[in-house]
Coordinates of C-alpha atoms in Angstrom, one line a residue:
Chain K
X95 CA -3.5 75.2 -199.0
X96 CA -3.2 71.6 -200.1
X97 CA -1.6 68.8 -198.1
X98 CA 1.3 68.7 -200.6
X99 CA 2.0 72.4 -200.1
X100 CA 2.0 72.0 -196.4
X101 CA 4.4 69.1 -196.7
X102 CA 6.8 71.1 -198.9
X103 CA 6.8 74.0 -196.5
X104 CA 7.4 71.8 -193.6
X105 CA 10.3 70.1 -195.5
X106 CA 11.9 73.5 -196.3
X107 CA 11.7 74.7 -192.7
X108 CA 13.2 71.5 -191.4
X109 CA 15.9 71.7 -194.1
X110 CA 16.8 75.3 -193.0
X111 CA 16.8 74.3 -189.4
X112 CA 19.2 71.4 -190.1
X113 CA 21.5 73.7 -192.0
X114 CA 21.7 76.3 -189.3
X115 CA 22.2 73.7 -186.6
X116 CA 25.2 72.2 -188.4
X117 CA 26.7 75.6 -189.1
X118 CA 26.5 76.4 -185.4
X119 CA 28.5 73.2 -184.6
X120 CA 31.1 74.0 -187.2
X121 CA 31.6 77.4 -185.6
X122 CA 32.2 75.9 -182.2
X123 CA 34.6 73.1 -183.1
X124 CA 36.1 72.7 -186.5
X125 CA 37.6 69.2 -186.1
X126 CA 40.5 68.2 -188.3
X127 CA 41.2 70.4 -191.3
X128 CA 43.8 69.7 -194.0
X129 CA 45.8 72.9 -194.3
X130 CA 46.1 74.5 -197.8
X131 CA 49.1 73.1 -199.5
X132 CA 49.4 70.0 -197.3
X133 CA 48.9 66.6 -198.7
X134 CA 46.0 64.3 -197.6
X135 CA 46.7 62.9 -194.1
X136 CA 48.0 59.3 -193.7
X137 CA 46.0 58.8 -190.6
X138 CA 42.7 57.0 -191.3
X139 CA 40.3 59.7 -190.1
X140 CA 37.3 57.7 -191.4
X141 CA 38.0 55.1 -188.7
X142 CA 38.1 57.8 -186.0
X143 CA 36.4 61.1 -186.9
X144 CA 37.5 63.9 -184.7
X145 CA 34.8 65.2 -182.4
X146 CA 34.9 68.0 -179.8
X147 CA 34.2 65.5 -177.1
X148 CA 36.8 63.0 -178.3
X149 CA 39.4 65.7 -178.7
X150 CA 38.8 67.0 -175.2
X151 CA 39.0 63.6 -173.7
X152 CA 42.2 62.9 -175.6
X153 CA 43.7 66.2 -174.3
X154 CA 42.8 65.2 -170.7
X155 CA 44.4 61.8 -171.2
X156 CA 47.5 63.4 -172.7
X157 CA 48.0 65.3 -169.5
X158 CA 46.9 62.5 -167.2
X159 CA 49.7 61.2 -164.9
X160 CA 47.6 58.1 -164.0
X161 CA 49.0 56.7 -167.3
X162 CA 52.2 56.0 -165.4
X163 CA 52.8 53.3 -162.7
X164 CA 53.1 55.8 -159.8
X165 CA 50.8 58.5 -161.3
X166 CA 53.7 60.9 -161.8
X167 CA 54.4 61.0 -165.5
X168 CA 51.9 62.1 -168.2
X169 CA 52.5 62.2 -172.0
X170 CA 52.9 66.0 -171.6
X171 CA 55.8 65.5 -169.2
X172 CA 58.2 64.6 -172.1
X173 CA 56.1 66.3 -174.8
X174 CA 55.8 70.0 -173.7
X175 CA 53.8 72.3 -175.8
X176 CA 56.2 75.2 -175.3
X177 CA 58.8 72.9 -176.9
X178 CA 56.5 71.9 -179.8
X179 CA 55.7 68.8 -177.7
X180 CA 59.2 67.5 -177.2
X181 CA 61.4 67.4 -174.1
X182 CA 63.5 70.6 -174.5
X183 CA 67.0 70.5 -173.1
X184 CA 67.1 66.7 -172.8
X185 CA 69.3 64.7 -175.1
X186 CA 67.4 61.6 -174.0
X187 CA 64.3 61.9 -171.9
X188 CA 64.0 60.8 -168.3
X189 CA 60.9 59.0 -167.4
X190 CA 59.6 57.4 -164.3
X191 CA 62.0 57.3 -161.2
X192 CA 64.3 59.5 -163.4
X193 CA 65.2 56.5 -165.5
X194 CA 66.8 57.5 -168.8
X195 CA 65.7 56.4 -172.2
X196 CA 68.0 55.9 -175.1
X197 CA 66.5 58.3 -177.6
X198 CA 65.4 61.9 -177.9
X199 CA 61.7 62.4 -177.4
X200 CA 60.3 63.4 -180.9
X201 CA 58.0 66.4 -181.2
X202 CA 54.3 65.7 -181.6
X203 CA 53.3 67.8 -184.5
X204 CA 51.7 67.0 -187.9
X205 CA 51.4 63.3 -186.8
X206 CA 48.4 62.9 -189.0
X207 CA 50.8 62.8 -192.0
X208 CA 53.2 60.3 -190.4
X209 CA 53.3 57.0 -192.2
X210 CA 55.3 55.4 -189.3
X211 CA 55.9 56.5 -185.7
X212 CA 59.1 56.5 -183.6
X213 CA 62.6 57.1 -184.7
X214 CA 62.8 53.6 -186.1
X215 CA 59.2 53.4 -187.5
X216 CA 58.4 50.5 -185.2
X217 CA 54.8 51.7 -184.7
X218 CA 52.7 51.8 -187.9
X219 CA 49.5 53.2 -186.6
X220 CA 49.0 56.3 -184.4
X221 CA 46.3 54.4 -182.5
X222 CA 48.9 51.9 -181.3
X223 CA 51.6 54.5 -180.4
X224 CA 50.7 55.4 -176.8
X225 CA 51.0 51.7 -175.7
X226 CA 54.8 51.9 -176.3
X227 CA 55.6 54.7 -173.8
X228 CA 53.0 53.6 -171.3
X229 CA 54.4 50.1 -171.1
X230 CA 58.1 51.0 -171.5
X231 CA 59.9 50.4 -168.1
X232 CA 62.0 53.6 -168.6
X233 CA 59.1 55.8 -169.6
X234 CA 55.7 55.2 -167.8
X235 CA 56.3 51.6 -166.7
X236 CA 52.6 50.8 -166.4
X237 CA 50.3 48.2 -167.8
X238 CA 47.4 49.1 -170.0
X239 CA 45.1 47.0 -167.8
X240 CA 46.0 49.1 -164.8
X241 CA 45.6 52.4 -166.7
X242 CA 42.1 51.4 -167.9
X243 CA 41.2 50.3 -164.3
X244 CA 42.4 53.6 -162.9
X245 CA 40.4 55.6 -165.4
X246 CA 37.3 53.5 -164.7
X247 CA 37.6 54.4 -161.1
X248 CA 38.4 58.1 -161.6
X249 CA 35.6 60.6 -162.2
X250 CA 34.9 62.2 -164.5
X251 CA 36.4 59.7 -167.0
X252 CA 33.4 57.4 -167.3
X253 CA 31.2 60.4 -168.1
X254 CA 33.8 61.8 -170.5
X255 CA 34.0 58.4 -172.3
X256 CA 30.2 58.4 -172.5
X257 CA 30.2 61.9 -174.1
X258 CA 32.8 60.9 -176.6
X259 CA 31.8 57.3 -177.4
X260 CA 28.2 56.9 -176.3
X261 CA 28.8 54.7 -173.2
X262 CA 30.8 54.7 -170.1
X263 CA 32.9 51.7 -171.3
X264 CA 36.6 52.4 -171.1
X265 CA 38.5 50.2 -173.4
X266 CA 42.0 50.2 -175.0
X267 CA 40.5 51.1 -178.4
X268 CA 38.5 54.0 -177.1
X269 CA 41.4 55.4 -175.0
X270 CA 43.7 55.1 -178.0
X271 CA 41.2 56.7 -180.4
X272 CA 40.7 59.6 -178.0
X273 CA 44.4 60.2 -177.7
X274 CA 44.7 60.0 -181.5
X275 CA 42.0 62.6 -181.9
X276 CA 44.0 65.0 -179.7
X277 CA 47.3 64.2 -181.4
X278 CA 46.1 64.6 -185.0
X279 CA 44.8 68.0 -184.1
X280 CA 48.3 69.1 -183.3
X281 CA 48.9 70.7 -186.7
X282 CA 51.7 73.2 -187.1
X283 CA 51.1 75.2 -190.3
X284 CA 51.2 78.8 -189.2
X285 CA 54.9 79.6 -189.5
X286 CA 56.2 82.6 -191.5
X287 CA 57.2 80.1 -194.2
X288 CA 53.5 79.0 -194.5
X289 CA 52.4 82.7 -194.8
X290 CA 54.9 83.3 -197.5
X291 CA 53.9 80.3 -199.4
X292 CA 50.2 81.1 -199.1
X293 CA 50.9 84.7 -200.2
X294 CA 49.3 86.2 -197.2
X295 CA 51.1 89.5 -197.6
X296 CA 54.4 88.3 -196.0
X297 CA 57.7 88.0 -197.8
X298 CA 61.1 86.5 -196.9
X299 CA 64.0 88.8 -196.1
X300 CA 66.9 88.6 -198.5
X301 CA 68.8 86.3 -196.2
X302 CA 65.8 84.1 -195.7
X303 CA 65.3 83.9 -199.5
X304 CA 68.9 83.0 -200.0
X305 CA 68.6 80.4 -197.2
X306 CA 65.5 79.0 -198.9
X307 CA 67.5 78.5 -202.1
X308 CA 70.3 76.7 -200.1
X309 CA 67.7 74.6 -198.4
X310 CA 66.3 73.6 -201.8
X311 CA 69.8 72.7 -203.0
X312 CA 71.0 70.7 -200.0
X313 CA 68.2 69.7 -197.7
X314 CA 64.9 69.4 -199.5
X315 CA 65.4 65.9 -201.0
X316 CA 65.0 64.4 -197.5
X317 CA 63.3 67.3 -195.6
X318 CA 60.6 67.7 -198.2
X319 CA 58.1 70.6 -198.2
X320 CA 55.6 71.2 -196.8
X321 CA 56.1 68.8 -193.9
X322 CA 59.9 69.1 -194.1
X323 CA 60.3 65.4 -194.0
X324 CA 59.8 62.7 -196.7
X325 CA 59.0 60.2 -193.9
X326 CA 61.9 58.0 -195.0
X327 CA 64.6 56.3 -192.9
X328 CA 68.2 57.3 -193.6
X329 CA 71.7 57.1 -192.2
X330 CA 72.9 60.7 -192.1
X331 CA 76.4 59.8 -191.1
X332 CA 76.3 60.3 -187.3
X333 CA 78.2 57.2 -186.7
X334 CA 77.3 54.6 -184.1
X335 CA 76.7 56.1 -180.6
X336 CA 77.9 54.6 -177.4
X337 CA 74.9 52.3 -177.1
X338 CA 75.2 51.2 -180.8
X339 CA 71.6 52.0 -181.5
X340 CA 71.0 50.6 -185.0
X341 CA 67.7 52.3 -185.5
X342 CA 65.5 51.0 -188.3
X343 CA 67.4 47.7 -188.4
X344 CA 65.9 46.8 -185.0
X345 CA 62.5 46.8 -186.7
X346 CA 63.2 45.3 -190.1
X347 CA 66.3 43.2 -189.3
X348 CA 67.5 44.2 -192.8
X349 CA 71.2 44.9 -192.7
X350 CA 70.7 47.7 -195.3
X351 CA 68.7 49.5 -192.6
X352 CA 71.5 49.7 -190.0
X353 CA 71.9 53.1 -188.3
X354 CA 69.0 54.5 -190.3
X355 CA 66.5 56.8 -188.5
X356 CA 63.4 58.6 -189.5
X357 CA 64.0 61.9 -191.2
X358 CA 62.7 64.5 -188.7
X359 CA 60.8 67.6 -189.7
X360 CA 62.6 70.9 -189.8
X361 CA 59.6 72.7 -188.5
X362 CA 59.8 74.4 -185.0
X363 CA 63.5 73.8 -184.6
X364 CA 63.8 76.8 -182.3
X365 CA 61.7 74.9 -179.7
X366 CA 62.9 71.4 -180.2
X367 CA 66.6 71.3 -179.3
X368 CA 68.6 69.2 -178.9
X369 CA 68.7 67.5 -182.3
X370 CA 69.1 64.0 -183.8
X371 CA 67.7 60.7 -182.5
X372 CA 70.0 60.7 -179.5
X373 CA 69.9 64.5 -179.0
X374 CA 73.6 64.8 -179.4
X375 CA 73.6 68.3 -180.9
X376 CA 72.4 71.2 -178.8
X377 CA 72.5 73.9 -181.4
X378 CA 71.7 74.3 -185.1
X379 CA 75.2 75.5 -185.9
X380 CA 76.4 72.1 -184.4
X381 CA 74.0 70.4 -186.8
X382 CA 75.4 72.3 -189.8
X383 CA 78.9 71.5 -188.7
X384 CA 78.0 67.9 -188.8
X385 CA 76.7 68.1 -192.3
X386 CA 79.6 70.2 -193.6
X387 CA 82.5 68.5 -192.0
X388 CA 81.7 65.6 -189.7
X389 CA 79.6 63.1 -191.8
X390 CA 81.1 59.7 -191.2
X391 CA 81.3 57.3 -194.1
X392 CA 79.5 54.0 -193.3
X393 CA 78.2 51.2 -195.5
X394 CA 74.6 52.5 -195.1
X395 CA 75.4 56.2 -195.3
X396 CA 72.7 57.9 -197.5
X397 CA 74.1 58.3 -201.0
X398 CA 72.9 61.9 -201.0
X399 CA 75.5 62.6 -198.4
X400 CA 78.3 61.1 -200.4
X401 CA 78.5 62.7 -203.8
X402 CA 81.6 63.3 -205.8
X403 CA 83.7 61.1 -203.6
X404 CA 83.4 63.2 -200.4
X405 CA 80.9 63.1 -197.5
X406 CA 78.5 65.9 -196.5
X407 CA 78.3 69.2 -198.4
X408 CA 80.1 72.5 -198.1
X409 CA 78.6 75.8 -197.1
X410 CA 80.4 79.1 -196.6
X411 CA 79.9 81.0 -193.3
X412 CA 77.5 83.3 -195.1
X413 CA 75.5 80.5 -196.5
X414 CA 75.2 78.9 -193.1
X415 CA 73.8 82.1 -191.7
X416 CA 71.4 82.4 -194.6
X417 CA 70.2 78.8 -194.1
X418 CA 69.8 79.4 -190.4
X419 CA 67.7 82.5 -191.2
X420 CA 65.5 80.4 -193.4
X421 CA 65.1 77.7 -190.8
X422 CA 63.9 80.3 -188.3
X423 CA 60.9 81.0 -190.7
X424 CA 59.7 77.5 -189.9
X425 CA 59.0 78.2 -186.3
X426 CA 55.3 78.3 -185.5
X427 CA 54.7 80.5 -182.5
X428 CA 50.9 80.1 -182.8
X429 CA 51.3 76.4 -182.5
X430 CA 53.3 76.4 -179.3
X431 CA 50.9 79.0 -177.8
X432 CA 47.6 77.6 -179.0
X433 CA 45.4 77.3 -175.9
X434 CA 43.3 74.5 -177.4
X435 CA 46.3 72.2 -176.9
X436 CA 47.3 73.3 -173.4
X437 CA 46.5 71.4 -170.2
X438 CA 43.2 72.6 -168.8
X439 CA 43.3 74.4 -165.5
X440 CA 42.5 71.9 -162.8
Chain E
X106 CA 3.0 31.1 -232.1
X107 CA 3.1 33.6 -229.3
X108 CA 2.9 30.8 -226.7
X109 CA 5.6 28.9 -228.5
X110 CA 8.0 31.9 -228.2
X111 CA 7.0 32.1 -224.6
X112 CA 7.9 28.4 -224.1
X113 CA 11.3 29.0 -225.7
X114 CA 12.0 31.9 -223.4
X115 CA 11.0 29.8 -220.4
X116 CA 13.2 27.0 -221.5
X117 CA 16.1 29.4 -221.9
X118 CA 15.6 30.8 -218.4
X119 CA 15.4 27.3 -217.0
X120 CA 18.6 26.3 -218.9
X121 CA 20.4 29.4 -217.7
X122 CA 19.5 28.7 -214.1
X123 CA 20.8 25.2 -214.5
X124 CA 24.0 26.6 -215.9
X125 CA 24.2 28.9 -212.9
X126 CA 23.7 25.9 -210.6
X127 CA 26.5 24.0 -212.4
X128 CA 28.8 26.9 -211.9
X129 CA 28.2 26.8 -208.2
X130 CA 29.0 23.1 -208.2
X131 CA 32.5 23.9 -209.5
X132 CA 33.3 25.9 -206.4
X133 CA 34.8 23.9 -203.5
X134 CA 31.9 22.7 -201.4
X135 CA 31.6 23.7 -197.8
X136 CA 29.7 21.6 -195.3
X137 CA 26.3 23.0 -194.6
X138 CA 23.8 22.4 -191.9
X139 CA 23.2 23.0 -188.3
X140 CA 26.3 24.0 -186.3
X141 CA 27.6 22.3 -183.2
X142 CA 30.5 22.7 -180.9
X143 CA 33.9 21.3 -181.7
X144 CA 36.4 21.4 -178.8
X145 CA 40.1 21.3 -179.4
X146 CA 42.1 20.6 -176.3
X147 CA 45.7 21.9 -176.1
X148 CA 47.3 19.7 -173.5
X149 CA 50.8 20.9 -172.8
X150 CA 53.4 18.3 -172.0
X151 CA 57.2 17.9 -171.7
X152 CA 58.2 14.6 -173.4
X153 CA 56.6 11.8 -171.5
X154 CA 55.4 14.0 -168.6
X155 CA 52.6 16.4 -168.0
X156 CA 53.8 20.0 -167.9
X157 CA 53.8 21.5 -164.5
X158 CA 54.6 25.2 -164.2
X159 CA 57.5 26.1 -161.9
X160 CA 57.7 22.7 -160.1
X161 CA 58.4 20.3 -163.0
X162 CA 62.1 19.7 -164.0
X163 CA 62.8 18.7 -167.6
X164 CA 65.9 18.1 -169.7
X165 CA 66.3 19.0 -173.4
X166 CA 68.4 17.4 -176.1
X167 CA 71.3 19.7 -175.3
X168 CA 71.4 18.1 -171.8
X169 CA 70.2 21.2 -170.1
X170 CA 67.8 21.0 -167.1
X171 CA 65.1 23.6 -167.0
X172 CA 61.7 24.5 -165.6
X173 CA 58.9 26.4 -167.2
X174 CA 57.2 29.4 -165.5
X175 CA 55.1 30.7 -168.4
X176 CA 53.7 29.2 -171.5
X177 CA 51.2 31.0 -173.8
X178 CA 50.5 30.9 -177.5
X179 CA 47.9 32.1 -180.0
X180 CA 45.8 29.7 -181.9
X181 CA 43.8 31.2 -184.8
X182 CA 42.2 30.8 -188.2
X183 CA 40.8 27.4 -187.5
X184 CA 39.7 25.1 -190.4
X185 CA 38.3 21.6 -190.5
X186 CA 37.9 19.2 -193.5
X187 CA 35.2 16.5 -193.5
X188 CA 35.4 13.0 -194.8
X189 CA 34.2 14.2 -198.2
X190 CA 37.0 16.7 -198.5
X191 CA 34.8 19.7 -197.8
X192 CA 36.6 22.4 -195.9
X193 CA 34.9 24.7 -193.3
X194 CA 36.7 27.8 -192.1
X195 CA 35.6 29.2 -188.7
X196 CA 34.4 32.8 -189.2
X197 CA 37.4 35.1 -188.5
X198 CA 35.8 37.1 -185.7
X199 CA 35.3 33.8 -183.7
X200 CA 38.7 32.3 -184.5
X201 CA 41.3 33.8 -182.2
X202 CA 42.3 32.1 -179.0
X203 CA 45.1 32.5 -176.4
X204 CA 46.1 29.2 -174.9
X205 CA 47.8 29.6 -171.5
X206 CA 49.2 26.9 -169.3
X207 CA 48.2 28.9 -166.2
X208 CA 44.5 28.9 -167.3
X209 CA 42.9 25.5 -167.8
X210 CA 39.8 26.9 -169.5
X211 CA 41.9 28.5 -172.1
X212 CA 43.3 25.1 -173.1
X213 CA 39.9 24.1 -174.5
X214 CA 39.4 26.0 -177.7
X215 CA 35.7 25.8 -178.7
X216 CA 34.4 26.6 -182.2
X217 CA 31.2 26.1 -184.0
X218 CA 31.3 24.0 -187.1
X219 CA 28.5 22.3 -189.2
X220 CA 27.6 18.8 -188.0
X221 CA 29.8 16.2 -189.7
X222 CA 32.7 13.8 -189.5
X223 CA 36.0 15.7 -189.7
X224 CA 39.3 14.1 -190.5
X225 CA 41.6 17.1 -190.7
X226 CA 42.1 20.1 -188.4
X227 CA 44.3 23.0 -189.2
X228 CA 45.1 26.3 -187.4
X229 CA 47.6 29.1 -187.3
X230 CA 50.0 29.3 -184.5
X231 CA 50.1 33.0 -184.2
X232 CA 48.1 35.9 -185.6
X233 CA 47.8 36.6 -189.3
X234 CA 49.1 39.8 -190.8
X235 CA 45.6 41.1 -191.7
X236 CA 44.4 41.0 -188.1
X237 CA 47.8 42.2 -186.9
X238 CA 47.4 45.4 -188.9
X239 CA 43.6 45.9 -188.4
X240 CA 42.1 49.0 -186.8
X241 CA 42.4 48.8 -183.1
X242 CA 38.6 48.7 -182.6
X243 CA 38.6 45.3 -184.3
X244 CA 41.1 43.9 -182.0
X245 CA 39.3 43.0 -178.8
X246 CA 39.4 40.1 -176.3
X247 CA 42.7 38.2 -176.5
X248 CA 43.8 40.5 -179.3
X249 CA 43.5 43.7 -177.2
X250 CA 47.0 45.1 -177.8
X251 CA 47.4 46.1 -174.2
X252 CA 49.7 43.4 -172.9
X253 CA 52.4 44.4 -170.5
X254 CA 55.9 43.2 -170.1
X255 CA 54.8 40.1 -168.0
X256 CA 52.2 37.9 -169.6
X257 CA 51.4 40.3 -172.4
X258 CA 51.4 39.0 -175.9
X259 CA 52.1 42.3 -177.7
X260 CA 55.1 44.3 -178.6
X261 CA 54.4 48.0 -178.1
X262 CA 57.8 49.3 -179.6
X263 CA 57.4 47.2 -182.8
X264 CA 53.7 46.9 -183.2
X265 CA 52.8 43.2 -183.4
X266 CA 51.7 40.2 -181.5
X267 CA 53.9 37.7 -179.7
X268 CA 52.7 34.4 -181.1
X269 CA 54.4 32.1 -178.7
X270 CA 55.8 33.0 -175.3
X271 CA 57.7 30.6 -173.1
X272 CA 59.8 31.5 -170.1
X273 CA 61.5 29.5 -167.4
X274 CA 64.6 28.9 -165.4
X275 CA 67.7 26.9 -166.1
X276 CA 71.1 26.8 -164.6
X277 CA 72.4 26.8 -168.2
X278 CA 71.1 30.4 -168.6
X279 CA 73.4 33.2 -167.5
X280 CA 72.4 35.1 -164.4
X281 CA 70.4 38.3 -165.0
X282 CA 71.0 41.4 -162.9
X283 CA 68.6 40.1 -160.2
X284 CA 70.6 36.9 -160.0
X285 CA 68.0 34.7 -161.7
X286 CA 69.0 32.2 -164.4
X287 CA 66.0 32.9 -166.7
X288 CA 65.4 32.1 -170.3
X289 CA 62.8 33.9 -172.4
X290 CA 61.5 33.0 -175.8
X291 CA 59.1 35.5 -177.2
X292 CA 58.4 34.6 -180.8
X293 CA 56.4 36.8 -183.2
X294 CA 56.8 38.6 -186.5
X295 CA 53.9 38.9 -189.0
X296 CA 56.0 39.9 -192.0
X297 CA 56.2 43.7 -191.5
X298 CA 53.8 46.5 -192.3
X299 CA 55.8 48.9 -194.5
X300 CA 58.9 46.9 -195.0
X301 CA 59.2 43.1 -195.2
X302 CA 60.7 41.4 -192.2
X303 CA 60.3 38.2 -190.2
X304 CA 57.3 36.0 -190.8
X305 CA 56.9 33.4 -188.1
X306 CA 53.2 32.8 -188.8
X307 CA 52.9 29.0 -189.0
X308 CA 49.9 26.9 -190.2
X309 CA 49.7 23.6 -188.4
X310 CA 47.7 20.8 -190.1
X311 CA 46.8 17.7 -188.2
X312 CA 45.4 14.4 -189.7
X313 CA 42.8 13.1 -187.2
X314 CA 42.3 9.7 -188.9
X315 CA 44.8 7.7 -186.8
X316 CA 43.8 9.1 -183.5
X317 CA 40.1 9.3 -184.3
X318 CA 38.0 11.6 -186.5
X319 CA 35.8 14.2 -184.9
X320 CA 32.1 13.4 -185.1
X321 CA 30.5 16.8 -184.6
X322 CA 26.8 16.5 -183.6
X323 CA 24.4 18.8 -181.9
X324 CA 23.8 18.0 -178.3
X325 CA 27.3 16.5 -178.0
X326 CA 30.7 18.0 -177.8
X327 CA 33.5 16.3 -179.8
X328 CA 36.9 17.0 -178.2
X329 CA 40.1 16.7 -180.2
X330 CA 42.8 16.1 -177.7
X331 CA 46.1 17.5 -178.9
X332 CA 49.4 17.2 -177.0
X333 CA 51.8 20.1 -177.2
X334 CA 55.2 18.8 -176.3
X335 CA 57.4 21.8 -175.3
X336 CA 60.5 19.8 -175.5
X337 CA 60.1 20.1 -179.3
X338 CA 60.9 23.8 -179.0
X339 CA 64.5 22.8 -178.1
X340 CA 64.6 19.4 -179.8
X341 CA 63.3 20.0 -183.3
X342 CA 64.8 20.3 -186.7
X343 CA 67.4 22.2 -185.0
X344 CA 68.7 21.5 -181.5
X345 CA 68.5 24.7 -179.5
X346 CA 70.5 25.2 -176.4
X347 CA 69.4 27.5 -173.5
X348 CA 73.0 28.4 -172.7
X349 CA 73.7 29.6 -176.3
X350 CA 70.3 31.3 -176.7
X351 CA 68.8 32.3 -173.3
X352 CA 66.8 35.1 -174.8
X353 CA 65.1 34.8 -178.2
X354 CA 62.8 37.7 -179.2
X355 CA 62.6 39.7 -182.4
X356 CA 65.7 38.4 -184.2
X357 CA 66.6 36.3 -187.1
X358 CA 67.3 33.3 -184.8
X359 CA 63.6 33.4 -183.8
X360 CA 62.8 31.6 -187.1
X361 CA 64.7 28.6 -185.8
X362 CA 62.5 28.4 -182.8
X363 CA 59.4 28.9 -184.9
X364 CA 60.4 26.1 -187.3
X365 CA 60.8 23.9 -184.2
X366 CA 57.4 24.7 -182.7
X367 CA 55.6 23.6 -185.9
X368 CA 56.4 20.1 -184.6
X369 CA 54.9 20.9 -181.2
X370 CA 51.5 19.2 -181.7
X371 CA 50.4 15.7 -182.1
X372 CA 46.9 14.3 -182.0
X373 CA 46.5 11.8 -179.2
X374 CA 42.8 10.9 -179.4
X375 CA 39.3 12.3 -179.9
X376 CA 36.4 12.0 -177.5
X377 CA 33.2 11.9 -179.4

C-alpha cells in the first residue's frame, strides 16, 4: 500500500471517529434548540453558546441563596418551577426580610425571545438581568462583589466555573453568562396548542376551537403567536394603582409611555396567577371582566382597546367560556415538571 | 519593443502607487512614533478650596451650605491633538477610567500617546452608548456592571452606567427616614437602547495652550493638571438648589445637572 493510501485511510478513520464522538455529545446534552414554528431567538447565543457545564452551573446559581445578603433568597424563591417560574399566589413578591416589591414577579419562560426584560423593559440584555434583583434592597439586597466573593470561597463553585469556562476565575460576566445559559433553556413549547399546531395527532375540542377564533379576533394583535406576546409595551386600561407605577415611562421618560407595561405571554396562565404587572387579578375570569367592562380610558390607553367609541370589547358568557377553554390549551405541563430545570438534590 | 512595454507598465505601477500614497495623504494625519505616558490629573476642588470629603463645608450660589461625602465620575474616550493639528485617539480598550475622590491613585488617569507636543485634550464625561450596550464580557475593570447601591456606578433596573455621582449632606435637604439631610445626584443616560431617552454623555474639550502644552516624551511623564470645581454643579448655566432638588437621578432634570458639569473642568498647569 502506498503512503498516500495509508494517509487516506487514516483520514477516513479519524473522520468517522470525530463524527461518532460529536453524535454522542449531542445525545447527552442538546443545548439550545429553536422549536419548530418559533422565530429566531433574540438572545445572542453566539456570544454565549449553551454548554452542558454552563447550563448546570447556571442552574446551581439559580437555586443558590448565597446570591442574597443573608443567604436566604435564591432566584428560585420567587421564580418557582411549579408556577412556570413565577411567584404563585403573590400579587407582588416578598423578598429578603419579607420586604415587599412593587410588581408581580414575571414567569421565566421563553426568555431567549425577549427583546427587553422586566415589566418596563428597563433591562435590554438577559446577561444584565440578574444584577437587578440581586442588588434591589427589597429583593436580594446584596452587592455583586459580595456574591462573587462568596462563590469564590464556596466549593464546588471554583471547580464548576473551571468546567464551564476553562479556569477557576469567578467574574461578573461568567456568572451572568452561566445564569443566561440556564434561563434561555427554559423553553415552553409543549402545550396542547403546540401539538395541535404541529399536527401531532391532537385536535382542539369544539369549545377550544371556538375560543381560538375569539382569541384571534380580540387578543392576538398584542398576544401574538407563537410566543403569545408581541414584546411591546402597552397601556391596557388598568388605571393607575395606589403607588402610581408609570411603567415604561420610568425607563424612557417619554410621556407617551405612561402606564405602559410589557405585554405578557398567555402561555402557562394556569400556573402563573395572579395576573397583571401588580398582580391585581387572581383569576382569569377577573381578567376577562377587566377587558369586557372595566377598561379605563386614559390618554395612553392602547387604541386597540378603544374602538368604535367604547373601551374594551364585549364577549358573551359562552364566548368567555370558550376563550378560557382555549387559554387552557396553552398550559405546558411538561415544562413545569421538566427535571432538567429543577433544583438538584443536595 | 518588449522592454519598452515593460518600462511603461513599470511606470504605471509606480504612478499608481504614488496615487495611492497621495490618497493616504488626504486622510487626517495621526501622530506616529514611539508611545509614552501622558498623565491627566483630576484635582477635585470646591471654588477656591481643596475638596475634603465629609469635613469640608462649602456654600453654593443658592446660599446653601453643604458637605460632600462621595464624588465619582467616569472619564473615557480620551483624545489629544498635537501642535500640527494631528489627532490621536487612545485605543478604546484602554480609555475608560473611574475618578474617585476617595482614591488618590484614581485621580491620575494615565494613557499612552505618541511622543509629541499636545495642545488640546478631550474626553467624555461618562460612558459612550456603544460600550454601554456591549456584551458583558467586554465590560471589565471599572466598567464591570456590578456596582451596588453605595459607590456603584451602574443602574441594574434600567441598564446603564451612572456617569457622575455626587452625594453629601446639607441642612437645605429634607430629612430622609433615617433623619439625615442628604442630597444625591446620580447622573447617567446614554440615549436608550430600544427607545430614545436621556443622553447625558458630554465630551469635554480643553485647550492646553494657556496653561502649558503637554510635551510627551519617553522616559518622562507629562502631567496635565486639571481642576474639577464641584461648585459648578450647582452654579453653572443654571443655578441648582439642593432644597429644590435634593435627589436627581434618572429624570429630565438630570440634563440640567449634566449641562452644568460640562463647566466643571479647567486646566491649571502642566508638569512636563
